[in-house]
Coordinates of C-alpha atoms in Angstrom, one line a residue:
X3 CA 82.1 57.2 113.6
X4 CA 82.6 60.1 115.1
X5 CA 80.1 62.3 116.5
X6 CA 79.4 59.9 113.9
X7 CA 82.6 57.6 113.8
X8 CA 82.4 58.5 111.1
X9 CA 80.3 60.6 111.8
X10 CA 78.0 61.9 114.9
X11 CA 77.8 61.5 118.4
X12 CA 75.0 61.0 119.9
X13 CA 75.5 61.8 123.3
X14 CA 73.1 59.9 125.7
X15 CA 73.1 62.2 128.0
X16 CA 72.9 60.7 131.4
X17 CA 73.9 61.5 135.2
X18 CA 76.3 58.2 135.3
X19 CA 77.7 59.1 132.3
X20 CA 81.5 60.9 132.1
X21 CA 82.5 63.2 130.0
X22 CA 84.8 62.6 126.9
X23 CA 89.1 63.0 126.9
X24 CA 90.3 66.6 125.9
X25 CA 91.9 64.9 122.5
X26 CA 88.3 63.5 121.6
X27 CA 87.4 67.2 122.4
X28 CA 85.3 68.0 125.4
X29 CA 81.6 66.7 125.8
X30 CA 79.4 65.6 128.0
X31 CA 77.7 62.6 127.4
X32 CA 79.2 58.7 125.8
X33 CA 80.9 58.8 122.6
X34 CA 78.1 56.7 121.0
X35 CA 77.8 57.2 117.0
X36 CA 76.0 56.2 113.8
X37 CA 77.7 55.5 111.1
X38 CA 74.6 56.7 109.4
X39 CA 73.1 60.4 111.2
X40 CA 74.2 60.7 107.3
X41 CA 73.0 57.8 105.6
X42 CA 69.7 58.0 106.2
X43 CA 69.6 61.3 103.7
X44 CA 70.3 58.6 100.8
X45 CA 68.8 55.5 102.2
X46 CA 65.6 55.2 100.6
X47 CA 67.0 55.1 97.0
X48 CA 69.4 52.8 98.8
X49 CA 67.3 50.5 99.3
X50 CA 64.9 51.0 97.0
X51 CA 68.0 50.6 94.3
X52 CA 67.7 46.7 95.2
X53 CA 64.3 45.7 96.9
X54 CA 61.0 45.9 97.0
X55 CA 58.7 46.1 99.8
X56 CA 58.2 42.7 100.6
X57 CA 62.6 41.8 100.3
X58 CA 62.8 45.4 102.6
X59 CA 60.6 44.7 105.5
X60 CA 62.6 40.8 105.8
X61 CA 66.2 42.7 105.7
X62 CA 65.0 44.5 108.4
X63 CA 63.6 41.9 110.4
X64 CA 67.7 40.2 109.8
X65 CA 69.3 43.6 111.0
X66 CA 66.8 44.0 113.3
X67 CA 67.3 41.1 115.4
X68 CA 71.3 41.1 114.6
X69 CA 72.4 43.9 114.8
X70 CA 70.4 44.2 118.8
X71 CA 72.6 40.9 119.9
X72 CA 75.9 42.3 117.9
X73 CA 74.8 45.6 120.7
X74 CA 74.0 43.4 123.5
X75 CA 77.6 41.6 122.8
X76 CA 79.4 45.2 123.0
X77 CA 77.8 45.5 126.2
X78 CA 77.8 41.8 127.8
X79 CA 81.9 42.4 126.7
X80 CA 81.7 45.6 129.2
X81 CA 81.1 43.6 131.9
X82 CA 82.8 40.2 131.3
X83 CA 85.8 42.4 130.3
X84 CA 86.1 45.6 132.0
X85 CA 89.8 45.8 132.3
X86 CA 89.9 45.6 128.9
X87 CA 89.6 49.9 126.9
X88 CA 89.6 50.3 123.2
X89 CA 86.2 48.3 121.9
X90 CA 86.1 46.3 119.1
X91 CA 90.5 46.4 118.4
X92 CA 91.0 45.2 121.8
X93 CA 88.9 42.6 122.2
X94 CA 89.9 40.6 119.1
X95 CA 93.8 41.1 120.1
X96 CA 92.4 39.8 123.4
X97 CA 90.5 37.2 122.2
X98 CA 92.8 36.0 118.9
X99 CA 96.0 37.3 119.0
X100 CA 98.2 40.2 117.4
X101 CA 97.3 39.8 114.0
X102 CA 93.4 39.5 113.9
X103 CA 93.8 42.3 116.9
X104 CA 95.6 44.4 113.9
X105 CA 92.8 42.9 111.4
X106 CA 89.9 44.1 113.8
X107 CA 91.7 47.5 114.2
X108 CA 92.6 47.7 110.5
X109 CA 89.2 47.7 108.8
X110 CA 87.3 49.3 111.3
X111 CA 90.3 52.4 110.3
X112 CA 89.0 51.9 107.0
X113 CA 85.5 51.6 107.3
X114 CA 85.6 54.9 109.2
X115 CA 88.0 56.9 106.5
X116 CA 86.5 55.4 103.7
X117 CA 83.4 56.0 105.6
X118 CA 84.4 59.7 105.7
X119 CA 85.1 60.5 101.9
X120 CA 81.8 59.0 101.8
X121 CA 79.8 62.3 103.3
X122 CA 81.9 64.4 101.6
X123 CA 80.7 62.9 98.1
X124 CA 77.1 63.2 99.0
X125 CA 77.8 66.6 100.7
X126 CA 78.7 68.1 97.4
X127 CA 76.4 65.8 95.6
X128 CA 73.5 68.0 97.7
X129 CA 75.5 70.8 96.8
X130 CA 75.2 69.9 93.0
X131 CA 71.7 69.5 93.8
X132 CA 71.3 73.5 94.2
X133 CA 73.8 75.0 91.2
X134 CA 73.8 71.7 88.0
X135 CA 71.8 71.8 85.0
X136 CA 71.5 69.7 82.7
X137 CA 74.2 72.1 80.7
X138 CA 76.5 73.4 83.5
X139 CA 77.0 69.9 86.1
X140 CA 79.8 71.2 88.3
X141 CA 79.5 69.1 91.2
X142 CA 77.8 65.8 89.6
X143 CA 76.6 63.3 92.0
X144 CA 80.4 64.4 94.3
X145 CA 83.1 63.1 91.8
X146 CA 84.2 66.0 89.3
X147 CA 87.2 68.2 89.6
X148 CA 85.1 70.8 91.4
X149 CA 83.6 68.6 94.1
X150 CA 87.6 67.2 94.5
X151 CA 89.5 70.8 94.9
X152 CA 86.3 71.8 97.5
X153 CA 86.2 68.4 99.3
X154 CA 90.5 68.6 99.5
X155 CA 89.6 71.2 100.8
X156 CA 87.4 70.8 103.9
X157 CA 89.9 67.5 104.4
X158 CA 93.0 70.3 104.4
X159 CA 91.4 72.3 107.0
X160 CA 90.1 70.5 109.4
X161 CA 93.8 69.2 109.3
X162 CA 94.9 72.5 110.1
X163 CA 92.5 73.1 112.7
X164 CA 92.8 69.8 114.7
X165 CA 96.8 70.1 114.8
X166 CA 96.1 73.1 116.6
X167 CA 94.2 71.2 118.7
X168 CA 90.5 72.6 118.3
X169 CA 87.9 70.7 119.8
X170 CA 84.5 69.8 119.3
X171 CA 82.3 72.7 120.1
X172 CA 79.2 71.5 122.8
X173 CA 77.2 74.6 120.7
X174 CA 78.4 72.9 116.9
X175 CA 77.4 69.8 117.6
X176 CA 74.3 70.9 119.2
X177 CA 73.7 73.0 115.8
X178 CA 74.6 69.2 113.8
X179 CA 72.5 67.1 116.2
X180 CA 69.4 69.2 115.4
X181 CA 69.9 69.6 111.4
X182 CA 70.0 65.8 111.4
X183 CA 66.7 64.7 113.7
X184 CA 64.6 67.9 112.3
X185 CA 64.2 67.1 108.3
X186 CA 64.2 63.0 110.0
X187 CA 61.1 64.0 112.1
X188 CA 59.9 66.4 109.7
X189 CA 60.5 63.6 106.8
X190 CA 58.6 60.7 109.7
X191 CA 55.7 63.0 110.0
X192 CA 54.7 63.8 106.4
X193 CA 55.5 60.4 105.2
X194 CA 52.6 58.6 107.8
X195 CA 50.5 61.3 106.8
X196 CA 51.2 60.5 103.0
X197 CA 51.5 57.4 102.8
X198 CA 49.7 54.7 100.4
X199 CA 49.5 51.6 100.9
X200 CA 48.4 50.7 97.0
X201 CA 51.8 52.2 96.2
X202 CA 53.7 50.3 99.6
X203 CA 52.3 47.1 97.6
X204 CA 52.6 47.8 93.7
X205 CA 56.2 46.6 93.7
X206 CA 55.4 44.0 96.8
X207 CA 57.9 41.3 95.3
X208 CA 60.5 43.5 93.4
X209 CA 60.0 42.5 90.0
X210 CA 60.3 45.4 88.3
X211 CA 64.0 45.4 89.5
X212 CA 64.5 42.6 86.9
X213 CA 67.3 43.4 84.3
X214 CA 68.5 41.4 81.1
X215 CA 71.6 41.5 83.0
X216 CA 70.5 40.7 86.4
X217 CA 67.4 38.8 86.2
X218 CA 67.3 36.8 89.1
X219 CA 65.3 39.0 91.9
X220 CA 64.7 36.1 94.5
X221 CA 63.8 37.1 97.4
X222 CA 66.2 36.0 98.8
X223 CA 68.6 37.7 96.9
X224 CA 67.0 40.7 97.3
X225 CA 67.2 40.6 100.5
X226 CA 71.1 39.9 100.5
X227 CA 71.4 43.3 98.8
X228 CA 70.0 45.1 101.5
X229 CA 72.4 43.6 104.0
X230 CA 75.8 45.9 103.2
X231 CA 73.2 49.1 103.7
X232 CA 70.9 48.4 106.9
X233 CA 74.7 47.0 108.3
X234 CA 75.9 50.2 106.7
X235 CA 73.6 52.9 109.1
X236 CA 74.8 50.7 112.2
X237 CA 78.7 50.7 111.7
X238 CA 79.6 52.7 114.3
X239 CA 77.4 51.2 117.9
X240 CA 81.0 49.6 119.0
X241 CA 81.9 53.8 119.6
X242 CA 80.5 53.3 123.3
X243 CA 82.6 50.8 124.1
X244 CA 85.3 52.2 122.1
X245 CA 85.8 55.3 123.6
X246 CA 84.5 53.1 127.1
X247 CA 87.7 54.5 129.4
X248 CA 86.3 57.5 130.2
X249 CA 82.7 56.0 131.8
X250 CA 82.3 56.0 134.7
X251 CA 80.2 53.2 134.9
X252 CA 81.0 50.3 132.9
X253 CA 77.2 49.8 132.8
X254 CA 76.2 52.9 131.0
X255 CA 78.3 51.5 128.0
X256 CA 75.6 48.3 127.9
X257 CA 72.6 51.1 128.2
X258 CA 73.7 53.6 125.6
X259 CA 74.7 50.7 123.0
X260 CA 70.8 49.2 123.8
X261 CA 69.0 52.4 124.3
X262 CA 70.8 53.8 120.5
X263 CA 70.2 51.2 118.1
X264 CA 66.7 50.5 119.4
X265 CA 66.0 53.7 118.3
X266 CA 67.6 54.1 115.5
X267 CA 66.5 51.0 114.0
X268 CA 63.1 52.3 114.3
X269 CA 63.7 55.4 112.9
X270 CA 65.8 53.5 110.4
X271 CA 62.2 51.2 109.3
X272 CA 60.0 54.7 109.1
X273 CA 62.6 56.3 107.1
X274 CA 62.7 53.2 104.1
X275 CA 59.1 51.5 104.8
X276 CA 57.2 54.7 104.3
X277 CA 59.0 55.9 101.8
X278 CA 58.1 53.2 99.4
X279 CA 54.6 54.1 100.4
X280 CA 54.5 57.8 99.1
X281 CA 56.7 56.3 95.2
X282 CA 57.0 53.6 93.3
X283 CA 60.3 52.1 94.0
X284 CA 62.1 52.3 90.6
X285 CA 60.8 56.2 91.1
X286 CA 62.8 56.5 94.1
X287 CA 65.6 54.2 92.6
X288 CA 66.4 56.4 90.6
X289 CA 66.4 59.8 92.8
X290 CA 70.0 61.3 92.9
X291 CA 70.9 60.8 97.2
X292 CA 70.1 62.5 99.1
X293 CA 67.4 60.7 98.0
X294 CA 65.0 61.4 101.2
X295 CA 64.5 65.0 99.7
X296 CA 63.5 64.2 96.6
X297 CA 60.8 61.8 98.2
X298 CA 59.6 64.6 100.7
X299 CA 59.6 67.1 98.2
X300 CA 57.0 65.4 96.1
X301 CA 55.0 65.1 99.5
X302 CA 55.7 69.5 100.1
X303 CA 57.1 71.1 97.3
X304 CA 60.7 72.3 96.5
X305 CA 61.2 73.3 99.7
X306 CA 61.7 70.0 101.3
X307 CA 64.3 69.5 98.9
X308 CA 66.2 72.8 100.0
X309 CA 65.5 72.0 103.4
X310 CA 66.5 68.5 103.6
X311 CA 70.0 69.1 101.1
X312 CA 71.0 72.0 103.0
X313 CA 70.5 69.8 106.3
X314 CA 72.4 67.5 105.1
X315 CA 74.7 70.4 104.1
X316 CA 75.3 71.9 107.7
X317 CA 75.8 68.8 108.9
X318 CA 78.9 67.5 107.3
X319 CA 80.1 70.4 107.8
X320 CA 79.9 70.9 111.1
X321 CA 80.6 67.1 112.0
X322 CA 83.6 66.4 110.2
X323 CA 85.4 67.5 113.2
X324 CA 84.6 64.8 115.6
X325 CA 85.0 62.1 112.9
X326 CA 88.9 63.0 111.8
X327 CA 89.3 63.3 115.4
X328 CA 87.5 59.7 116.2
X329 CA 89.3 58.1 112.6
X330 CA 92.9 59.9 114.2
X331 CA 92.2 57.8 117.8
X332 CA 91.6 54.4 116.4
X333 CA 95.4 54.5 114.5
X334 CA 96.8 56.3 118.1
X335 CA 95.4 53.5 120.3
X336 CA 96.5 50.2 117.7
X337 CA 99.7 51.9 118.0
X338 CA 100.7 51.6 121.4
X339 CA 99.5 48.3 121.6
X340 CA 102.4 47.6 118.4
X341 CA 99.6 47.1 115.9
X342 CA 100.5 50.6 114.4
X343 CA 104.2 52.6 113.7
X344 CA 105.2 54.1 116.5
X345 CA 105.6 57.4 115.1
X346 CA 101.9 57.2 116.2
X347 CA 102.0 57.5 119.5
X348 CA 103.5 60.6 120.2
X349 CA 101.7 64.1 120.9
X350 CA 102.3 67.5 119.6
X351 CA 101.6 70.5 122.4
X352 CA 98.1 70.2 121.5
X353 CA 98.0 66.6 122.7
X354 CA 97.6 65.4 119.3
X355 CA 98.8 62.9 117.3
X356 CA 99.9 64.2 114.7
X357 CA 101.1 61.3 113.1
X358 CA 98.2 59.3 112.8
X359 CA 96.1 62.7 111.8
X360 CA 98.1 62.8 108.6
X361 CA 98.2 59.3 107.7
X362 CA 94.6 59.7 108.6
X363 CA 94.3 62.6 106.0
X364 CA 96.9 61.5 103.3
X365 CA 94.3 58.1 103.2
X366 CA 91.3 60.0 103.1
X367 CA 92.7 62.6 100.1
X368 CA 93.7 59.6 98.2
X369 CA 90.4 58.2 98.2
X370 CA 89.2 61.5 96.8
X371 CA 91.8 61.7 94.2
X372 CA 89.7 58.0 93.1
X373 CA 86.4 58.9 93.1
X374 CA 87.7 61.3 90.7
X375 CA 89.8 59.5 88.8
X376 CA 86.7 56.8 88.6
X377 CA 83.3 58.8 88.7
X378 CA 82.8 56.6 91.9
X379 CA 79.6 57.5 93.9
X380 CA 78.3 57.5 97.4
X381 CA 77.0 53.7 96.7
X382 CA 80.2 52.4 95.9
X383 CA 81.8 53.9 99.2
X384 CA 78.6 52.9 101.1
X385 CA 79.6 49.3 99.6
X386 CA 83.4 49.6 100.3
X387 CA 83.3 51.2 103.7
X388 CA 80.7 48.2 105.3
X389 CA 82.8 45.7 103.4
X390 CA 85.7 46.3 105.8
X391 CA 83.5 46.2 109.1
X392 CA 82.4 42.1 108.5
X393 CA 85.5 40.7 110.2
X394 CA 86.1 42.7 112.8
X395 CA 81.8 42.5 114.0
X396 CA 82.8 38.9 113.4
X397 CA 85.4 39.0 115.2
X398 CA 83.4 40.2 118.2
X399 CA 80.8 38.1 118.2
X400 CA 82.9 34.6 118.1
X401 CA 85.5 36.5 120.6
X402 CA 82.2 36.5 122.9
X403 CA 81.5 33.0 122.4
X404 CA 84.4 31.6 123.0
X405 CA 84.6 33.7 126.4
X406 CA 81.3 33.1 127.4
X407 CA 82.6 29.2 126.6
X408 CA 86.1 29.7 128.5
X409 CA 85.0 31.3 132.1
X410 CA 81.9 29.6 132.2
X411 CA 79.9 32.2 131.8
X412 CA 76.2 32.7 131.9
X413 CA 73.8 30.9 129.8
X414 CA 72.2 34.4 128.5
X415 CA 76.3 35.1 126.9
X416 CA 76.7 32.1 125.7
X417 CA 73.4 32.8 123.6
X418 CA 73.9 36.4 122.6
X419 CA 77.3 35.2 121.3
X420 CA 76.3 32.8 119.3
X421 CA 73.5 35.3 117.6
X422 CA 75.9 37.5 116.8
X423 CA 78.4 35.5 115.3
X424 CA 75.5 33.7 113.6
X425 CA 74.3 37.3 112.2
X426 CA 78.2 38.5 111.1
X427 CA 78.5 35.5 109.6
X428 CA 75.4 35.9 107.0
X429 CA 76.6 39.4 106.3
X430 CA 80.0 38.0 104.8
X431 CA 77.6 35.5 103.5
X432 CA 75.0 37.9 101.9
X433 CA 78.1 40.0 100.9
X434 CA 79.0 38.3 98.4
X435 CA 82.3 37.6 96.7
X436 CA 82.5 40.5 95.1
X437 CA 83.4 42.7 98.2
X438 CA 84.8 40.1 100.4
X439 CA 88.0 40.1 97.1
X440 CA 87.8 44.0 97.5
X441 CA 87.8 44.1 101.4
X442 CA 91.4 41.1 100.9
X443 CA 92.6 43.0 98.6
X444 CA 91.9 46.8 101.1
X445 CA 93.7 44.2 103.9
X446 CA 96.4 44.0 102.3
X447 CA 98.2 46.9 102.0
X448 CA 97.6 46.3 106.4
X449 CA 99.3 43.1 106.8
X450 CA 102.7 44.8 105.4
X451 CA 102.1 47.7 107.7
X452 CA 102.0 45.2 110.8
X453 CA 105.2 43.3 109.5
X454 CA 107.0 47.3 109.9
X455 CA 104.8 47.9 113.2
X456 CA 105.9 45.0 114.8
X457 CA 109.3 44.9 114.1
X458 CA 109.9 48.6 114.8
X459 CA 108.2 47.8 118.4
X460 CA 109.5 44.5 119.0
X461 CA 112.4 44.0 116.4
X462 CA 110.5 40.8 115.1
X463 CA 107.2 39.3 113.9
X464 CA 106.4 36.2 115.3
X465 CA 103.2 34.2 114.6
X466 CA 101.2 30.9 115.8
X467 CA 99.7 28.5 113.5
X468 CA 96.5 30.0 113.5
X469 CA 97.8 33.4 112.4
X470 CA 100.3 31.2 109.7
X471 CA 96.9 30.1 108.5
X472 CA 95.3 33.2 108.3
X473 CA 98.2 34.8 106.3
X474 CA 98.2 31.4 103.9
X475 CA 94.3 32.7 103.7
X476 CA 94.8 35.3 102.4
X477 CA 97.7 35.1 100.2
X478 CA 95.7 32.3 98.2
X479 CA 92.4 35.3 98.0
X480 CA 94.8 37.7 96.6
X481 CA 94.8 36.1 93.3
X482 CA 91.1 36.1 92.7
X483 CA 91.2 39.5 93.9
X484 CA 93.8 41.0 91.5
X485 CA 91.6 38.9 88.9
X486 CA 89.1 40.9 89.6
X487 CA 90.2 44.6 90.3
X488 CA 92.4 44.3 87.3
X489 CA 88.5 43.3 85.6
X490 CA 87.3 46.1 86.5
X491 CA 89.8 48.7 85.5
X492 CA 88.7 47.0 82.3
X493 CA 85.4 47.8 82.0

């Protein structure tokens, strides 16, 4: 999500690919991003904390197959519905109505926004690695008051720049890409050299994960626990579809998606698998983030930690502008279709949707305040962010399946739609009750915003039977969701 949607634009340069619109910044290539060109810095610890080597491999296998079918779904929809711009929102709206379209846009926007918060938090945690001492913790896990102040300064500085029409600079994007790719290649190469099979196999079943409070360490439990993490690093595969209206050839949308998914999958699998062959799983799980820094330091010395931490900090700072631009585009696009308030539509003299930008910036600031007050860390934000993308992705697979059946499209489209829907449904199940109820709480404010927007746009708000059933279900689930939230505050 921006330059990774929230995060970093993977530019797949191709003579058939057009330039991004001025509002998103001018850069050659199809705007295409993956949530976690930063998350990979913390991926070794995230995965080691929940799975042994066996579950790790199985989790990536499921994710690899599922995410490729999900990517193929976006590719297929760009061909079957070339007139639809905006990807994840417009597909859900066309297939299941205004309310479900809004839920898709709302969940997608929250995923993006909370992801932005997560990267600021992990960046300041990395800064803490340079300045914190056992007796003087300044930034901690990015959730101290000092971190809150620093993160807030960045948030409002970027707001000030965007309002004044500052665009993405190709040179800055190039630097950002370099400081992400270089340590990644270095880490994979060094880890392959130092890899020890006996270390990787030492906790094959993940038995050491068992605790008196959490004795269930079955293979299926471990695999389920990897699902939100593995999905997190692929959140953003829809980036090409979201900006597909700017591509000269819709075929490039599908090509960019599949190439990007395949390359990124190979890199992420290599990072996590090789890391567990360097240090025991439990040691990696106990590391502070960015955990890749700790693993590399074990291999090459302290300079490895300095390199990874520095690259993470530079990556976050150099790419935050593009994340903000991307997150701002989502409510702006939704407002043009009546899903968000009219105030998100107008552009200022610098062609910036300032209402949408302010809304996104205030949300980021509010989340940072909660992080400081509750002492949450990057891992918690990762889970919250990913839980919000579950329903939007499920709707994509279901829409392709529905479309392929109603239009009597080729059998391959039915297969892709069915497989993507099955994968998305599995992720919803694997997420577990806790995060599903959390997502209910986050969707509820969106319903109020949708009511307000519909009234302002159309003067009324009408629902069909399916939409009414969805709202009733949401209200029913709100009861245990609120109970769970209150209980968490008392812990």
